[in-house]
Structures are given as structure tokens and as C-alpha cells.
């Protein structure tokens, strides 16, 4: 059941990050390959950093073909939508940025929780510091790699609340999941609370 919960959370995060990563790439004038590549990089970059640090091989995404396909499809659909409605896309740039903000917030929340959950299951003996750090890296790592590829200072260093939101939701989720007995309902509840805290702080 835990594996199913992680899979659902990661699916939400992948869809959200594929859309937000692609929209940032489109805003920078990338072509089709650039948009799809950076959309997928936003999805999987943080998880790759986490797995390298934890020494988990092979890397998680190599065995998750459904998630790879989802990331590709949603990145492609985002590009096609922007291309077909390019006049409206440019005319409503502020609204587009607002959409990126909300979708990005959802992705950060989902990957914060899944990163912590993955770390707890793989290395329960290392405690809170490693788990919360891995959750934050999973959430923001892909966006950092995307921004570096776009040759811009990563957003987490100059604008918008990423790390503070991820840390806040991650700490609450870790405390809940390690302090109370776990069942299917409580685990879903703890994940939801963690994601919502990240989402609300990030948006506000």
C-alpha cells in the first residue's frame, strides 16, 4: 500500500512539474526538444540527485516507464497548446505565470512528501535530518537543473518561496508520519497535510 501511495503522489508531482517546467522553457523561447527535455528534467532531476546521494541504483526513473511517458506526454501537450494558442499565450502572460506558480507549488509539495517517504523506507535509521533534506532536494533539484540549463540563476536563489515551503511541509509530514501509528487512512491524511502546507506557503 505504501508503494501505491508513493506512486500516486509521484504521478501528481510529475504531471505538475512537466507542465510547469515546460511553461518556463516556452517562456525562454525553447524549441520542441528543449521544452520536452526541460519538462522531463524538472520532473526527474531532483529524484536523480536524491538517489545519487543515497546510493540507490539503478536510478528510480529507469524502472518507472509510466512516469517517464507521462512526463513526456504532458511536456509535449504543453508545447502544442502554447503553439496552437500562441497569441493568447503571449497576451495573457501574467495569467500564464500565475498558472506556473500554482502548478509548481503542487509539484513541490508532492515531491517533498515522496522524497521523505522514499528516504524513510530506504534508510529509517538516519532520522529526520537526512529524510527532510532528501525531500527538499527531490522537490527543488529538478527546477535548479532546469534553470542552470537555461543559463539563469535558479529561482530558489532569487524569487518565489521554494525551500522554505518544502522544509515547512516536510518537517510537518515527517513529524506526523513518525509520531503516529500508520494505516491507509492516516498515511493518506499525513501526505495530504504535508502537500497542502507546501502548496499554501509557496502560493502565499
Coordinates of C-alpha atoms in Angstrom, one line a residue, residues 10-165:
X10 CA 4.8 11.0 -7.7
X11 CA 2.3 10.9 -10.5
X12 CA 0.7 14.1 -9.3
X13 CA 4.2 15.7 -9.0
X14 CA 5.4 14.5 -12.4
X15 CA 2.3 15.9 -14.2
X16 CA 2.6 19.2 -12.3
X17 CA 6.4 19.6 -12.9
X18 CA 6.1 18.5 -16.6
X19 CA 3.6 21.4 -17.1
X20 CA 5.5 24.0 -15.1
X21 CA 8.9 23.0 -16.4
X22 CA 7.7 23.1 -20.0
X23 CA 6.0 26.5 -19.5
X24 CA 9.2 28.0 -18.1
X25 CA 11.1 26.6 -21.1
X26 CA 8.5 28.0 -23.5
X27 CA 8.8 31.4 -21.8
X28 CA 12.5 31.3 -22.6
X29 CA 11.9 30.6 -26.3
X30 CA 13.0 26.9 -26.4
X31 CA 12.1 24.7 -29.3
X32 CA 10.2 21.4 -29.1
X33 CA 13.2 19.3 -27.9
X34 CA 14.2 21.9 -25.4
X35 CA 10.7 22.2 -23.9
X36 CA 10.2 18.4 -23.6
X37 CA 13.8 17.9 -22.3
X38 CA 13.5 20.6 -19.7
X39 CA 10.0 19.5 -18.7
X40 CA 11.3 16.0 -18.1
X41 CA 14.4 17.3 -16.4
X42 CA 12.2 19.3 -13.9
X43 CA 10.3 16.0 -13.2
X44 CA 13.2 13.7 -12.6
X45 CA 16.2 15.9 -11.7
X46 CA 15.5 16.1 -8.0
X47 CA 14.9 12.4 -7.7
X48 CA 18.2 11.7 -9.5
X49 CA 20.1 13.9 -7.1
X50 CA 18.4 12.1 -4.2
X51 CA 19.2 8.7 -5.5
X52 CA 22.8 9.5 -6.2
X53 CA 23.3 10.9 -2.6
X54 CA 21.6 7.8 -1.1
X55 CA 23.4 5.4 -3.4
X56 CA 20.2 3.9 -4.8
X57 CA 21.0 2.2 -8.1
X58 CA 19.6 1.9 -10.7
X59 CA 18.1 5.4 -10.6
X60 CA 14.4 5.4 -9.7
X61 CA 13.0 6.7 -13.0
X62 CA 14.7 3.9 -15.1
X63 CA 12.1 1.4 -13.7
X64 CA 9.1 3.8 -13.9
X65 CA 8.2 3.8 -17.6
X66 CA 4.7 5.0 -17.0
X67 CA 6.0 8.1 -15.2
X68 CA 8.6 8.8 -18.0
X69 CA 5.8 8.5 -20.6
X70 CA 3.5 10.8 -18.5
X71 CA 6.3 13.4 -18.3
X72 CA 6.9 13.2 -22.0
X73 CA 3.2 13.4 -22.9
X74 CA 2.4 16.4 -20.6
X75 CA 5.6 18.3 -21.7
X76 CA 4.6 17.7 -25.3
X77 CA 1.0 18.7 -24.8
X78 CA 2.1 21.9 -23.0
X79 CA 4.3 22.8 -26.0
X80 CA 1.5 22.0 -28.5
X81 CA -1.1 24.1 -26.5
X82 CA 1.3 27.1 -26.4
X83 CA 2.0 26.7 -30.1
X84 CA -1.7 26.5 -31.2
X85 CA -2.8 29.3 -28.9
X86 CA 0.5 31.3 -29.1
X87 CA -1.2 34.7 -29.5
X88 CA -3.4 34.2 -26.5
X89 CA -0.4 32.7 -24.6
X90 CA 1.6 35.8 -25.1
X91 CA -1.3 38.2 -24.5
X92 CA -2.1 36.5 -21.2
X93 CA 1.5 36.2 -19.9
X94 CA 0.6 37.2 -16.3
X95 CA -2.1 34.6 -16.2
X96 CA 0.3 32.0 -17.6
X97 CA 2.8 32.9 -14.9
X98 CA 0.1 32.5 -12.3
X99 CA -0.7 29.0 -13.6
X100 CA 3.0 28.1 -13.4
X101 CA 3.0 29.3 -9.8
X102 CA 0.1 27.1 -8.7
X103 CA 1.2 24.0 -10.7
X104 CA 4.8 24.4 -9.5
X105 CA 3.5 24.6 -5.9
X106 CA 1.6 21.4 -6.3
X107 CA 4.6 19.6 -7.7
X108 CA 6.9 20.8 -4.9
X109 CA 4.5 19.6 -2.3
X110 CA 4.1 16.2 -3.9
X111 CA 7.9 15.6 -4.4
X112 CA 8.7 16.8 -0.9
X113 CA 6.5 14.2 0.6
X114 CA 7.5 11.4 -1.8
X115 CA 11.2 12.2 -1.2
X116 CA 10.9 12.0 2.5
X117 CA 8.8 8.8 2.3
X118 CA 11.4 7.2 0.0
X119 CA 14.2 8.1 2.3
X120 CA 12.4 6.8 5.5
X121 CA 11.7 3.5 3.8
X122 CA 15.3 3.1 2.5
X123 CA 17.2 4.4 5.5
X124 CA 14.9 4.6 8.6
X125 CA 17.9 4.6 10.9
X126 CA 19.3 8.0 9.7
X127 CA 16.4 10.0 11.2
X128 CA 14.9 13.4 10.4
X129 CA 17.7 15.5 9.0
X130 CA 18.5 13.2 6.1
X131 CA 14.8 12.5 5.3
X132 CA 13.8 16.2 5.3
X133 CA 16.9 17.1 3.3
X134 CA 16.2 14.5 0.7
X135 CA 12.6 15.6 0.5
X136 CA 13.6 19.2 -0.2
X137 CA 16.3 18.2 -2.8
X138 CA 13.7 16.0 -4.5
X139 CA 11.3 18.9 -4.7
X140 CA 13.7 21.7 -5.9
X141 CA 16.6 19.8 -7.6
X142 CA 14.9 19.4 -10.9
X143 CA 14.0 23.1 -11.1
X144 CA 17.6 24.0 -10.3
X145 CA 18.9 21.8 -13.1
X146 CA 16.3 23.3 -15.5
X147 CA 17.3 26.9 -14.6
X148 CA 21.0 26.1 -15.0
X149 CA 20.3 24.6 -18.4
X150 CA 18.5 27.9 -19.3
X151 CA 21.6 29.8 -18.1
X152 CA 19.6 31.7 -15.4
X153 CA 20.1 31.9 -11.7
X154 CA 17.9 29.2 -10.2
X155 CA 14.5 30.6 -8.9
X156 CA 15.2 29.2 -5.4
X157 CA 18.1 31.8 -5.0
X158 CA 16.3 34.9 -6.3
X159 CA 12.5 34.7 -6.2
X160 CA 9.5 32.8 -5.0
X161 CA 9.4 30.6 -1.9
X162 CA 10.6 27.2 -2.7
X163 CA 12.9 25.8 0.0
X164 CA 11.1 27.4 3.0
X165 CA 7.8 25.9 1.8

